[in-house]
Amino acid sequence: MFKKKEKKSKSNRRSERLLGRTLKSFNPWFSYVFVLFHPRTIFTNFRCFAVIIREFFFVQFFEKYGILKIPVVHVDHPLDEKIPFVPEKVSIYLDFINLWVRPLNMLVQRCGWWRAGFLTKSWMRRFRLLYVRSSEIYRFRLTTTNRPNFTAMREFRQMHALDPHFLCVPSLHVATMALAFGFYRSVFASEGFTEEESARWEKEIYDGAIEITETVLFVKQHSVNCIPAALYLATKNFPDIFSQKDAREFLSAMFRRGEISEETAFAVREYMTGMFERFLSEGQKEKDEEWFLPIHSFLLQYGN
């Protein structure tokens, strides 16, 4: 009984120290070191990195240099042309890793170093699985879009050099955003975060996830076809933290800040929601382990 009271007091003190802080106030570089070298996560991390190298970098560069011969489908849609190219948003686009890395620093300070290691391991296992599941589509058909040959900004030069642009459907950027929001929401609930903490940090992650998802279209790294496929992937493979309802609300929340015309915003939301529902409807006919067949079918039709 005495130990429980002491533990609760420590938790309260940690909560008080973080009162009012935003997630963006946490240094992501601490998290990078923590993720890499924490004794509870180190083996899981390097298994994850090996999968990312194999399924993201090797697949694309082997295709680029003719080692692989996976058919490539262009997944552009006329709606993409109605969304302007806004290169200034590239810094937001590239923040998709930091969106889930910064909160790991917060978990260390809020939950303690050892417990945070366990939670980080849980995240990295899911992150690795995300790449494994995506590969069930990428190794069937690679996908690309027409992106501008824009070299005026260093970020674009680096991005185009490191990303040959063959993994569009589903968007790993978007699937990661869905996964990050769902994961931290579940952590806030399971680890006894206060209502104020949960509300504050959930909103920050959610708003950031929506904004980053929008940028995949603004910087022309993806098509409107890539987003619903990513959310379908998330709901089918991680339903315990990201539901079909979450996906529908996510799509409904997009393009609400007036950066594009309401007519275009409505058309984009309607199209993406329709595609998501199509994948769900067709996926109900398949076995759980064959969740990817609706996207395979879509790519076969789109490639003709």
PDB file of N, CA and C in Angstrom, residues 22-64:
ATOM      1  N   THR A  22       3.866  21.762 -24.864  1.00  0.00           N
ATOM      2  CA  THR A  22       3.472  21.174 -26.137  1.00  0.00           C
ATOM      3  C   THR A  22       4.469  20.091 -26.512  1.00  0.00           C
ATOM      4  N   LEU A  23       4.067  19.189 -27.379  1.00  0.00           N
ATOM      5  CA  LEU A  23       4.974  18.136 -27.827  1.00  0.00           C
ATOM      6  C   LEU A  23       6.122  18.708 -28.652  1.00  0.00           C
ATOM      7  N   LYS A  24       5.857  19.811 -29.337  1.00  0.00           N
ATOM      8  CA  LYS A  24       6.918  20.419 -30.147  1.00  0.00           C
ATOM      9  C   LYS A  24       8.013  21.024 -29.291  1.00  0.00           C
ATOM     10  N   SER A  25       7.760  21.158 -27.993  1.00  0.00           N
ATOM     11  CA  SER A  25       8.786  21.708 -27.112  1.00  0.00           C
ATOM     12  C   SER A  25       9.796  20.651 -26.678  1.00  0.00           C
ATOM     13  N   PHE A  26       9.541  19.379 -27.003  1.00  0.00           N
ATOM     14  CA  PHE A  26      10.458  18.308 -26.640  1.00  0.00           C
ATOM     15  C   PHE A  26      11.484  18.098 -27.749  1.00  0.00           C
ATOM     16  N   ASN A  27      12.731  17.987 -27.362  1.00  0.00           N
ATOM     17  CA  ASN A  27      13.820  17.852 -28.324  1.00  0.00           C
ATOM     18  C   ASN A  27      13.800  16.463 -28.965  1.00  0.00           C
ATOM     19  N   PRO A  28      13.625  16.381 -30.296  1.00  0.00           N
ATOM     20  CA  PRO A  28      13.570  15.059 -30.937  1.00  0.00           C
ATOM     21  C   PRO A  28      14.905  14.333 -30.911  1.00  0.00           C
ATOM     22  N   TRP A  29      16.020  15.075 -30.817  1.00  0.00           N
ATOM     23  CA  TRP A  29      17.328  14.413 -30.868  1.00  0.00           C
ATOM     24  C   TRP A  29      17.565  13.527 -29.657  1.00  0.00           C
ATOM     25  N   PHE A  30      17.034  13.908 -28.515  1.00  0.00           N
ATOM     26  CA  PHE A  30      17.100  13.024 -27.351  1.00  0.00           C
ATOM     27  C   PHE A  30      16.380  11.717 -27.661  1.00  0.00           C
ATOM     28  N   SER A  31      15.237  11.826 -28.336  1.00  0.00           N
ATOM     29  CA  SER A  31      14.460  10.632 -28.661  1.00  0.00           C
ATOM     30  C   SER A  31      15.212   9.720 -29.612  1.00  0.00           C
ATOM     31  N   TYR A  32      15.917  10.295 -30.579  1.00  0.00           N
ATOM     32  CA  TYR A  32      16.666   9.460 -31.518  1.00  0.00           C
ATOM     33  C   TYR A  32      17.704   8.619 -30.783  1.00  0.00           C
ATOM     34  N   VAL A  33      18.423   9.233 -29.861  1.00  0.00           N
ATOM     35  CA  VAL A  33      19.422   8.500 -29.082  1.00  0.00           C
ATOM     36  C   VAL A  33      18.734   7.464 -28.199  1.00  0.00           C
ATOM     37  N   PHE A  34      17.626   7.873 -27.589  1.00  0.00           N
ATOM     38  CA  PHE A  34      16.880   6.983 -26.698  1.00  0.00           C
ATOM     39  C   PHE A  34      16.355   5.770 -27.466  1.00  0.00           C
ATOM     40  N   VAL A  35      15.777   6.007 -28.645  1.00  0.00           N
ATOM     41  CA  VAL A  35      15.224   4.921 -29.446  1.00  0.00           C
ATOM     42  C   VAL A  35      16.317   3.941 -29.855  1.00  0.00           C
ATOM     43  N   LEU A  36      17.458   4.465 -30.271  1.00  0.00           N
ATOM     44  CA  LEU A  36      18.519   3.615 -30.793  1.00  0.00           C
ATOM     45  C   LEU A  36      19.154   2.732 -29.738  1.00  0.00           C
ATOM     46  N   PHE A  37      19.371   3.288 -28.556  1.00  0.00           N
ATOM     47  CA  PHE A  37      20.253   2.615 -27.610  1.00  0.00           C
ATOM     48  C   PHE A  37      19.607   2.166 -26.299  1.00  0.00           C
ATOM     49  N   HIS A  38      18.308   2.331 -26.164  1.00  0.00           N
ATOM     50  CA  HIS A  38      17.664   1.834 -24.946  1.00  0.00           C
ATOM     51  C   HIS A  38      17.744   0.307 -24.931  1.00  0.00           C
ATOM     52  N   PRO A  39      18.145  -0.304 -23.804  1.00  0.00           N
ATOM     53  CA  PRO A  39      18.329  -1.762 -23.771  1.00  0.00           C
ATOM     54  C   PRO A  39      17.063  -2.556 -24.050  1.00  0.00           C
ATOM     55  N   ARG A  40      15.882  -1.964 -23.819  1.00  0.00           N
ATOM     56  CA  ARG A  40      14.631  -2.684 -24.075  1.00  0.00           C
ATOM     57  C   ARG A  40      14.227  -2.627 -25.546  1.00  0.00           C
ATOM     58  N   THR A  41      14.874  -1.759 -26.310  1.00  0.00           N
ATOM     59  CA  THR A  41      14.418  -1.553 -27.691  1.00  0.00           C
ATOM     60  C   THR A  41      15.468  -1.833 -28.753  1.00  0.00           C
ATOM     61  N   ILE A  42      16.725  -1.966 -28.388  1.00  0.00           N
ATOM     62  CA  ILE A  42      17.794  -1.930 -29.368  1.00  0.00           C
ATOM     63  C   ILE A  42      17.650  -3.017 -30.441  1.00  0.00           C
ATOM     64  N   PHE A  43      17.316  -4.239 -30.053  1.00  0.00           N
ATOM     65  CA  PHE A  43      17.190  -5.303 -31.048  1.00  0.00           C
ATOM     66  C   PHE A  43      15.960  -5.105 -31.924  1.00  0.00           C
ATOM     67  N   THR A  44      14.859  -4.685 -31.313  1.00  0.00           N
ATOM     68  CA  THR A  44      13.651  -4.389 -32.085  1.00  0.00           C
ATOM     69  C   THR A  44      13.913  -3.264 -33.076  1.00  0.00           C
ATOM     70  N   ASN A  45      14.634  -2.238 -32.646  1.00  0.00           N
ATOM     71  CA  ASN A  45      14.917  -1.100 -33.518  1.00  0.00           C
ATOM     72  C   ASN A  45      15.689  -1.518 -34.755  1.00  0.00           C
ATOM     73  N   PHE A  46      16.733  -2.293 -34.570  1.00  0.00           N
ATOM     74  CA  PHE A  46      17.567  -2.631 -35.721  1.00  0.00           C
ATOM     75  C   PHE A  46      16.888  -3.636 -36.645  1.00  0.00           C
ATOM     76  N   ARG A  47      16.009  -4.451 -36.103  1.00  0.00           N
ATOM     77  CA  ARG A  47      15.170  -5.291 -36.980  1.00  0.00           C
ATOM     78  C   ARG A  47      14.240  -4.409 -37.820  1.00  0.00           C
ATOM     79  N   CYS A  48      13.711  -3.369 -37.182  1.00  0.00           N
ATOM     80  CA  CYS A  48      12.846  -2.429 -37.891  1.00  0.00           C
ATOM     81  C   CYS A  48      13.614  -1.708 -38.994  1.00  0.00           C
ATOM     82  N   PHE A  49      14.804  -1.211 -38.667  1.00  0.00           N
ATOM     83  CA  PHE A  49      15.605  -0.485 -39.654  1.00  0.00           C
ATOM     84  C   PHE A  49      15.976  -1.393 -40.830  1.00  0.00           C
ATOM     85  N   ALA A  50      16.240  -2.674 -40.550  1.00  0.00           N
ATOM     86  CA  ALA A  50      16.571  -3.613 -41.621  1.00  0.00           C
ATOM     87  C   ALA A  50      15.397  -3.782 -42.579  1.00  0.00           C
ATOM     88  N   VAL A  51      14.182  -3.863 -42.031  1.00  0.00           N
ATOM     89  CA  VAL A  51      12.988  -3.987 -42.871  1.00  0.00           C
ATOM     90  C   VAL A  51      12.783  -2.727 -43.705  1.00  0.00           C
ATOM     91  N   ILE A  52      12.982  -1.551 -43.098  1.00  0.00           N
ATOM     92  CA  ILE A  52      12.816  -0.295 -43.826  1.00  0.00           C
ATOM     93  C   ILE A  52      13.814  -0.209 -44.977  1.00  0.00           C
ATOM     94  N   ILE A  53      15.058  -0.560 -44.716  1.00  0.00           N
ATOM     95  CA  ILE A  53      16.076  -0.518 -45.772  1.00  0.00           C
ATOM     96  C   ILE A  53      15.704  -1.470 -46.906  1.00  0.00           C
ATOM     97  N   ARG A  54      15.248  -2.662 -46.546  1.00  0.00           N
ATOM     98  CA  ARG A  54      14.908  -3.657 -47.564  1.00  0.00           C
ATOM     99  C   ARG A  54      13.657  -3.286 -48.348  1.00  0.00           C
ATOM    100  N   GLU A  55      12.600  -2.867 -47.632  1.00  0.00           N
ATOM    101  CA  GLU A  55      11.311  -2.682 -48.281  1.00  0.00           C
ATOM    102  C   GLU A  55      11.073  -1.273 -48.810  1.00  0.00           C
ATOM    103  N   PHE A  56      11.875  -0.310 -48.376  1.00  0.00           N
ATOM    104  CA  PHE A  56      11.711   1.061 -48.891  1.00  0.00           C
ATOM    105  C   PHE A  56      12.840   1.428 -49.845  1.00  0.00           C
ATOM    106  N   PHE A  57      14.076   1.330 -49.383  1.00  0.00           N
ATOM    107  CA  PHE A  57      15.199   1.784 -50.202  1.00  0.00           C
ATOM    108  C   PHE A  57      15.604   0.758 -51.261  1.00  0.00           C
ATOM    109  N   PHE A  58      15.812  -0.488 -50.853  1.00  0.00           N
ATOM    110  CA  PHE A  58      16.282  -1.481 -51.811  1.00  0.00           C
ATOM    111  C   PHE A  58      15.283  -1.690 -52.940  1.00  0.00           C
ATOM    112  N   VAL A  59      14.008  -1.828 -52.610  1.00  0.00           N
ATOM    113  CA  VAL A  59      12.995  -2.072 -53.639  1.00  0.00           C
ATOM    114  C   VAL A  59      12.998  -0.951 -54.672  1.00  0.00           C
ATOM    115  N   GLN A  60      13.051   0.283 -54.218  1.00  0.00           N
ATOM    116  CA  GLN A  60      12.989   1.405 -55.150  1.00  0.00           C
ATOM    117  C   GLN A  60      14.254   1.529 -56.000  1.00  0.00           C
ATOM    118  N   PHE A  61      15.400   1.443 -55.372  1.00  0.00           N
ATOM    119  CA  PHE A  61      16.636   1.614 -56.127  1.00  0.00           C
ATOM    120  C   PHE A  61      16.931   0.409 -57.017  1.00  0.00           C
ATOM    121  N   PHE A  62      16.555  -0.783 -56.585  1.00  0.00           N
ATOM    122  CA  PHE A  62      16.711  -1.945 -57.452  1.00  0.00           C
ATOM    123  C   PHE A  62      15.812  -1.828 -58.674  1.00  0.00           C
ATOM    124  N   GLU A  63      14.623  -1.265 -58.484  1.00  0.00           N
ATOM    125  CA  GLU A  63      13.732  -1.014 -59.628  1.00  0.00           C
ATOM    126  C   GLU A  63      14.331   0.054 -60.535  1.00  0.00           C
ATOM    127  N   LYS A  64      14.822   1.113 -59.935  1.00  0.00           N
ATOM    128  CA  LYS A  64      15.380   2.229 -60.712  1.00  0.00           C
ATOM    129  C   LYS A  64      16.525   1.774 -61.600  1.00  0.00           C
TER     130      LYS A  64
END
